[in-house]
Coordinates of C-alpha atoms and ligand atoms in Angstrom, one line a residue:
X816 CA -1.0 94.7 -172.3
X817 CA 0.6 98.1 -170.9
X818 CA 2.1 96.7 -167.5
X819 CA 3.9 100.1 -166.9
X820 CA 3.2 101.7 -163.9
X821 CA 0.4 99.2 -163.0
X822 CA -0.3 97.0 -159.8
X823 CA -2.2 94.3 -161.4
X824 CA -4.4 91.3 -160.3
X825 CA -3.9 88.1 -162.0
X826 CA -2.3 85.1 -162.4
X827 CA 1.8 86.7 -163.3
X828 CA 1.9 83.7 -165.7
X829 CA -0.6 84.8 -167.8
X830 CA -0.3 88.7 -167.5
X831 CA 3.5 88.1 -168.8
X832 CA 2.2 86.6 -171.4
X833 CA 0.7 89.4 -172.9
X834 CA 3.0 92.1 -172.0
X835 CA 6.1 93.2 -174.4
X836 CA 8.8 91.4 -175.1
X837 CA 12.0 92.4 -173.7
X838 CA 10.3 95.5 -171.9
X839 CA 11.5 95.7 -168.1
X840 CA 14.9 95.9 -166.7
X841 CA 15.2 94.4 -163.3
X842 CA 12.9 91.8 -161.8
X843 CA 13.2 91.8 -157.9
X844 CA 11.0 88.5 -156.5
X845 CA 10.2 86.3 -153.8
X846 CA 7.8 83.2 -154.9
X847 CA 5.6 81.6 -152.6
X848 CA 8.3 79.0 -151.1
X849 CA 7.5 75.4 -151.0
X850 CA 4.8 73.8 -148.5
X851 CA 4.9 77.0 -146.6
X852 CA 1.8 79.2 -146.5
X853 CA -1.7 79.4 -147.6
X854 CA -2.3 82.6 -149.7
X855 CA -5.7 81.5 -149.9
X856 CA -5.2 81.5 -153.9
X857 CA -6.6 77.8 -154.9
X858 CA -5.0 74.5 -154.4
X859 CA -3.1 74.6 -157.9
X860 CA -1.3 77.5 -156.5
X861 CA 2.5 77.7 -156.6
X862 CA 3.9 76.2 -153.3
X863 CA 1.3 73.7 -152.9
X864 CA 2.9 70.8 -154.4
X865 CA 3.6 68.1 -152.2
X866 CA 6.9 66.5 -154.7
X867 CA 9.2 69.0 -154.5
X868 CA 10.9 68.4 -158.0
X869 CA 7.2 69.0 -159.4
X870 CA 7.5 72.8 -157.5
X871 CA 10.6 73.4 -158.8
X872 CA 9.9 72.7 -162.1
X873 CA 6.6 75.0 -162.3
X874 CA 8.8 77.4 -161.0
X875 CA 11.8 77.3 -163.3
X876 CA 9.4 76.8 -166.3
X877 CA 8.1 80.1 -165.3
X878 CA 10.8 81.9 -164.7
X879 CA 13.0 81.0 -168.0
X880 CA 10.1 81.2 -170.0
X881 CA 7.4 84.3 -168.6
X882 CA 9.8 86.4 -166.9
X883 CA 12.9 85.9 -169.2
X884 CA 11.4 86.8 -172.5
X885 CA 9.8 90.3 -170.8
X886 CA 13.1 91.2 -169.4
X887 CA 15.9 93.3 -171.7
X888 CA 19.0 91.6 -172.7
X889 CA 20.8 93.8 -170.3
X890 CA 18.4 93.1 -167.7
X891 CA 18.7 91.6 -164.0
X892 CA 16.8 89.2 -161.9
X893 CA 17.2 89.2 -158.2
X894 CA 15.4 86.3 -157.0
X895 CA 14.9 85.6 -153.2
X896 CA 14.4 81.8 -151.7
X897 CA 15.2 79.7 -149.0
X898 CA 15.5 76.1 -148.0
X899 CA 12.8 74.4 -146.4
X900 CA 12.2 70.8 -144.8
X901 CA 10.3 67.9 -146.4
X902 CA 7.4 68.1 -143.9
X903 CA 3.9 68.6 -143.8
X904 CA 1.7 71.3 -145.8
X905 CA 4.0 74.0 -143.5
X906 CA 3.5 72.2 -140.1
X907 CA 6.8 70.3 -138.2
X908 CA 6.4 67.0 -136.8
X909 CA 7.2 67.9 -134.0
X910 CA 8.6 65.3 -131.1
X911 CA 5.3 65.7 -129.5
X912 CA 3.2 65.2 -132.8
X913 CA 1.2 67.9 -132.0
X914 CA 0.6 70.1 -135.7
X915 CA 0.5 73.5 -134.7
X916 CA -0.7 75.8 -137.2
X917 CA 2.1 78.6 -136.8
X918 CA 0.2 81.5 -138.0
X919 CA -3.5 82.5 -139.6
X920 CA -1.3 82.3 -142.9
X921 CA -0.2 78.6 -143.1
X922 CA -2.1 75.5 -144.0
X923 CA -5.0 74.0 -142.2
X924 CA -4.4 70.7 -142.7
X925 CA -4.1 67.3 -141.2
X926 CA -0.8 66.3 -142.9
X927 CA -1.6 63.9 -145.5
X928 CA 2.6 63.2 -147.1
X929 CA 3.4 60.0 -146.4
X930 CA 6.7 59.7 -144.0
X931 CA 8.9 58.5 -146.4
X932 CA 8.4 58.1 -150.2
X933 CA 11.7 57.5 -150.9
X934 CA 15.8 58.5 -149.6
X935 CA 15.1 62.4 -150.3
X936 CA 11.2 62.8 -149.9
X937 CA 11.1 61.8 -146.6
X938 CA 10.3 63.6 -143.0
X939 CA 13.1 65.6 -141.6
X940 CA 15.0 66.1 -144.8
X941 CA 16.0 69.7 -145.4
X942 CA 15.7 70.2 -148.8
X943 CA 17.6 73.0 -151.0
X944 CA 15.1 74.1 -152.7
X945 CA 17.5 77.1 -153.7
X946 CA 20.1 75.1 -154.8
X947 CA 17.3 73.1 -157.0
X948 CA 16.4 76.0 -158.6
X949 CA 19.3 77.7 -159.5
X950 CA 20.8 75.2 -160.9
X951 CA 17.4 74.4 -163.3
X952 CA 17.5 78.1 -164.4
X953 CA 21.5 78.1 -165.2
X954 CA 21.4 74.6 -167.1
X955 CA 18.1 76.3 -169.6
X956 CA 19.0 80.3 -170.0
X957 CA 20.0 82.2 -167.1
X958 CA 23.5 83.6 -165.6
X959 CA 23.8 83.3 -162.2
X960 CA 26.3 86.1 -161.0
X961 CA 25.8 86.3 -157.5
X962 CA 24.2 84.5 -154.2
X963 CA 23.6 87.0 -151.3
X964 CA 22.6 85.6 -148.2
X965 CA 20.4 87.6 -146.4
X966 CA 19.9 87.6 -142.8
X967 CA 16.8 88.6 -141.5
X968 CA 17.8 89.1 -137.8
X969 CA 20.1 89.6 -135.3
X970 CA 22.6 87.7 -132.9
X971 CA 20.4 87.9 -130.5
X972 CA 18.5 84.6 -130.7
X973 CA 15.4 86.9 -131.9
X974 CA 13.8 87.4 -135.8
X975 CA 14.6 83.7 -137.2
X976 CA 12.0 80.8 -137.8
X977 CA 11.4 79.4 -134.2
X978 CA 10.9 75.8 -134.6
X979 CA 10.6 73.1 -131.6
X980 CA 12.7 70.3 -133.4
X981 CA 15.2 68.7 -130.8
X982 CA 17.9 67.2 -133.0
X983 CA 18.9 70.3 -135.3
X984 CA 18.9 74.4 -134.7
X985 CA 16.1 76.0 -133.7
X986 CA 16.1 79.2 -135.1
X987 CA 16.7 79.5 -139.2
X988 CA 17.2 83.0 -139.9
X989 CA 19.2 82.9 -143.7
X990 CA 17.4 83.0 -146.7
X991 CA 19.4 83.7 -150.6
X992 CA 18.9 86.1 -152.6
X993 CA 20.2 85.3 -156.4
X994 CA 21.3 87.6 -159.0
X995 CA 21.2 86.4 -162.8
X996 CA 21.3 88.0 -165.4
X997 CA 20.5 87.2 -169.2
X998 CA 24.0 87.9 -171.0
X999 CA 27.8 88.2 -169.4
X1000 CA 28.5 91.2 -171.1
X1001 CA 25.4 93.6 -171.3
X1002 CA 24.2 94.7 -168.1
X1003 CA 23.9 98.0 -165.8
X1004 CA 25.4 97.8 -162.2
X1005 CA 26.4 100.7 -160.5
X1006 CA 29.8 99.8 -158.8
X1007 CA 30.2 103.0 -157.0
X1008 CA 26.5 103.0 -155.3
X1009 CA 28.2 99.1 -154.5
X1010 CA 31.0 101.2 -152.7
X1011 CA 28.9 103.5 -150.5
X1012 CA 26.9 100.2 -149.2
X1013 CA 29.9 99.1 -148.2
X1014 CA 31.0 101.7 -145.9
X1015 CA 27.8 101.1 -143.8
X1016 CA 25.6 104.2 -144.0
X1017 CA 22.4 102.7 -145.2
X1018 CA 20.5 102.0 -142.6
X1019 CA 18.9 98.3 -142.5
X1020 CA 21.6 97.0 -145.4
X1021 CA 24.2 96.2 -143.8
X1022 CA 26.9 94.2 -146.3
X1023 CA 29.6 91.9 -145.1
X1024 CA 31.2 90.3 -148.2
X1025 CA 27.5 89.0 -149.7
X1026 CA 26.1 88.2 -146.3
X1027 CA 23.6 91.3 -145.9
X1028 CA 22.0 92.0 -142.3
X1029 CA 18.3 93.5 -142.5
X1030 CA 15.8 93.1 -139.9
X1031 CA 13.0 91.2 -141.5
X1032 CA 9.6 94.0 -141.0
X1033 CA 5.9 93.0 -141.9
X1034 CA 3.7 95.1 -144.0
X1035 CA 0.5 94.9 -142.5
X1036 CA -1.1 91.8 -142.7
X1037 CA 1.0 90.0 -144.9
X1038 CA 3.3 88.0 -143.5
X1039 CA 6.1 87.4 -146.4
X1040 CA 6.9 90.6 -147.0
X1041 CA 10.5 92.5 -148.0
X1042 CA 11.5 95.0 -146.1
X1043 CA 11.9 98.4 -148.3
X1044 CA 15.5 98.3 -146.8
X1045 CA 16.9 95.4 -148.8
X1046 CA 14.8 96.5 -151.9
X1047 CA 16.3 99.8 -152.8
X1048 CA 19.6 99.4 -152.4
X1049 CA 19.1 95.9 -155.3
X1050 CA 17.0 98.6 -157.0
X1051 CA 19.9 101.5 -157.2
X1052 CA 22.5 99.0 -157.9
X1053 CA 20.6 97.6 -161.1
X1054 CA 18.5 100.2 -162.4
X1055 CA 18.7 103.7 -163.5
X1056 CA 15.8 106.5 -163.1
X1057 CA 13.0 105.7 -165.2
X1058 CA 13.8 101.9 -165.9
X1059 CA 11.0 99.6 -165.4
X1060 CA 11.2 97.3 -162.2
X1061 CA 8.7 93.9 -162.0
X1062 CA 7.7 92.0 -159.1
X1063 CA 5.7 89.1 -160.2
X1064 CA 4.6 87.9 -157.2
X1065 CA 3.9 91.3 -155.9
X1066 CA 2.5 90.6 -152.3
X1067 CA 1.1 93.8 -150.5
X1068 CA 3.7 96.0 -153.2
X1069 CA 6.9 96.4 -151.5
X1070 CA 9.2 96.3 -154.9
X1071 CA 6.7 98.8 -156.9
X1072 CA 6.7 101.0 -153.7
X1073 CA 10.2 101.1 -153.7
X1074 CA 11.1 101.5 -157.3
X1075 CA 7.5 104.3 -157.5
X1076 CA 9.7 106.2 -154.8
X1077 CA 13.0 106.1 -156.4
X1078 CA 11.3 107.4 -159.5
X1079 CA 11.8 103.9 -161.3
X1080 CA 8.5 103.1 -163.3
X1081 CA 7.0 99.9 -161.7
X1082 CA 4.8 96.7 -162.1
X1083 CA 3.4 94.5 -159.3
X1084 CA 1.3 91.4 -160.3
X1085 CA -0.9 89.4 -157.8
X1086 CA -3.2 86.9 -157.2
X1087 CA -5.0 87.2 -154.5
X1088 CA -7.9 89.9 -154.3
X1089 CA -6.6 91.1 -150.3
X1090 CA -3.0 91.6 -151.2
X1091 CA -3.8 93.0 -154.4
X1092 CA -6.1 95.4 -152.7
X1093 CA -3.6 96.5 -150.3
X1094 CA -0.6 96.8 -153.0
X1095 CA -2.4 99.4 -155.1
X1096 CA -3.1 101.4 -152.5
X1097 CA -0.3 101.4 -151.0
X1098 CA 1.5 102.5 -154.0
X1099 CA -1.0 104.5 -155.0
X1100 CA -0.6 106.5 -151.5
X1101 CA 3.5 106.5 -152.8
X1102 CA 5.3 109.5 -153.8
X1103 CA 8.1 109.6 -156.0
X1104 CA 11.5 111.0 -154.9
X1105 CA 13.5 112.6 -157.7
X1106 CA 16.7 111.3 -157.5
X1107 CA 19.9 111.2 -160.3
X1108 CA 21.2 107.8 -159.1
Ligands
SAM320 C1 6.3 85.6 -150.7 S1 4.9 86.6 -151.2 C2 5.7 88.0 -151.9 C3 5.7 89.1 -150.9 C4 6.3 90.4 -151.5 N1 7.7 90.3 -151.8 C5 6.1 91.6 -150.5 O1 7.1 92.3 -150.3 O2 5.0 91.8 -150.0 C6 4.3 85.8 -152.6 C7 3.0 86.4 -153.2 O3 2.8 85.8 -154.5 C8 1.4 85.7 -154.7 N2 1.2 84.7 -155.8 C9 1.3 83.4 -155.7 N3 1.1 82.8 -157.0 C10 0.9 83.9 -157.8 C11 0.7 84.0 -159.2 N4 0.6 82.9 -160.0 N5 0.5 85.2 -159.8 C12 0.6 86.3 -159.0 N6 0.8 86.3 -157.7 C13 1.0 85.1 -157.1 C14 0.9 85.3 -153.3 O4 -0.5 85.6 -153.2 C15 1.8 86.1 -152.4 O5 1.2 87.3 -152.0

């Protein structure tokens, strides 16, 4: 299957499956997180799973087997997650016990997970799902060479999770974004585009030490989208002109947007019909900036 250049519906699972081995050069992804929204995509769909360990696995399985045989042995994957709370199909019990549904995007549910199942799957317990993860994908085949932390807002109280609980923070605005690579020693990463980040004059990227500061932004009516200013700088420090960039959980398209316009060649895969919709024509209405870096 030719996944060059393509925004693609399907289930990424199976379209990796039929695409070349060892064909694209930098992955940049943000899975559906855990017990968090409702993509309206089925109820086997990835974030749905009410253990934990049973999402992370389906997760890692994909990622160490789908996504790491397509990528090059020089090739990077930045993948972005966050922690979340053992709680109920993305509502908070809240001290009031009222389940708010927080936006037309989460579940419908009455919760259904029983308080406690055991010391770590029980209410209140914030689990690090990140953590989980990584350390799955570095114990089977990956490298982990960085962990950015990216903050989505500012410091002033605004563009974080709201949340009503009483006895911790309310406002969770951090979310990690993981760099691993395949092998220590082959790999491109442009040091000196590295340097120029560093002296502040992208706008919406700003780095201090591998804590980056970018406004979270929407893209119409999806509501997990990445802003196009954290994508392209990840996209000019890991690829060169032409490479192939992947998003596997493409969303409304921001990755193949940004790597159409820095004239990378790009594929987005996704599963719902809406998003898919609004991806290809988003990139389709995309034009390419010819750039040497
Ligand atoms: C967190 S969002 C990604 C948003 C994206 N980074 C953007 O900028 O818009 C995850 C997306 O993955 C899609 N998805 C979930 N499971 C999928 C699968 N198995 N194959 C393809 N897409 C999937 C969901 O429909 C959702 O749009």
């Amino acid at each position: 299957l030719d996944i060059e250049n393509q925004v693609i519906y399907g289930d990424s699972s199976q379209i990796l499956k039929q695409a070349s081995a060892e064909s694209v050069d930098l992955v940049i992804t943000s899975p559906p997180y855990y017990q968090l929204r409702n993509y309206e995509i089925g109820d086997d769909a990835l974030g749905n799973e009410i253990d934990p360990d049973k999402y992370v696995k389906r997760l890692t399985d994909f990622i160490a087997t789908d996504v790491y045989r397509i990528l090059k042995p020089h090739g990077t994957l930045y993948l972005n997650l966050c922690n979340r709370y053992y709680s109920n199909n993305g509502f908070q019990r809240g001290y009031n016990k009222r389940y708010k549904r927080k936006t037309h995007q989460h579940f419908n549910k009455i919760p259904t997970l029983p308080a406690k199942v055991d010391n770590f799957r029980q209410y209140k317990q914030l689990i690090k799902i990140p953590s989980m993860v990584c350390e799955s994908l570095q114990r089977i085949n990956l490298l982990l060479r960085n962990e950015l932390i990216w903050v989505k807002g500012s410091f002033n109280g605004n563009n974080g999770t709201p949340n009503e609980a009483h006895d911790r923070f309310m406002v969770k605005s951090e979310e990690y974004i993981f760099l691993f690579r395949k092998s220590p020693k082959k790999y491109y990463y442009n040091k000196e585009f590295e340097k120029f980040l560093r002296l502040g004059y992208f706008p919406g990227f700003q780095l201090c030490g591998s804590v980056v500061l970018c406004p979270k932004v929407k893209f119409g009516q999806h509501q997990a989208s990445f802003p196009e200013s954290l994508v392209a700088p990840l996209v000019l420090l890991s690829s060169k002109p032409n490479d192939l960039v992947l998003d596997p959980y493409g969303g409304s398209g921001t990755v193949a947007t940004v790597a159409k316009k820095l004239g990378r060649r790009y594929c987005s895969i996704e599963k719902s019909r809406k998003f898919h919709h609004i991806s290809q024509q988003r990139v389709a209405s995309t034009r390419t900036l010819h750039m040497s870096i």
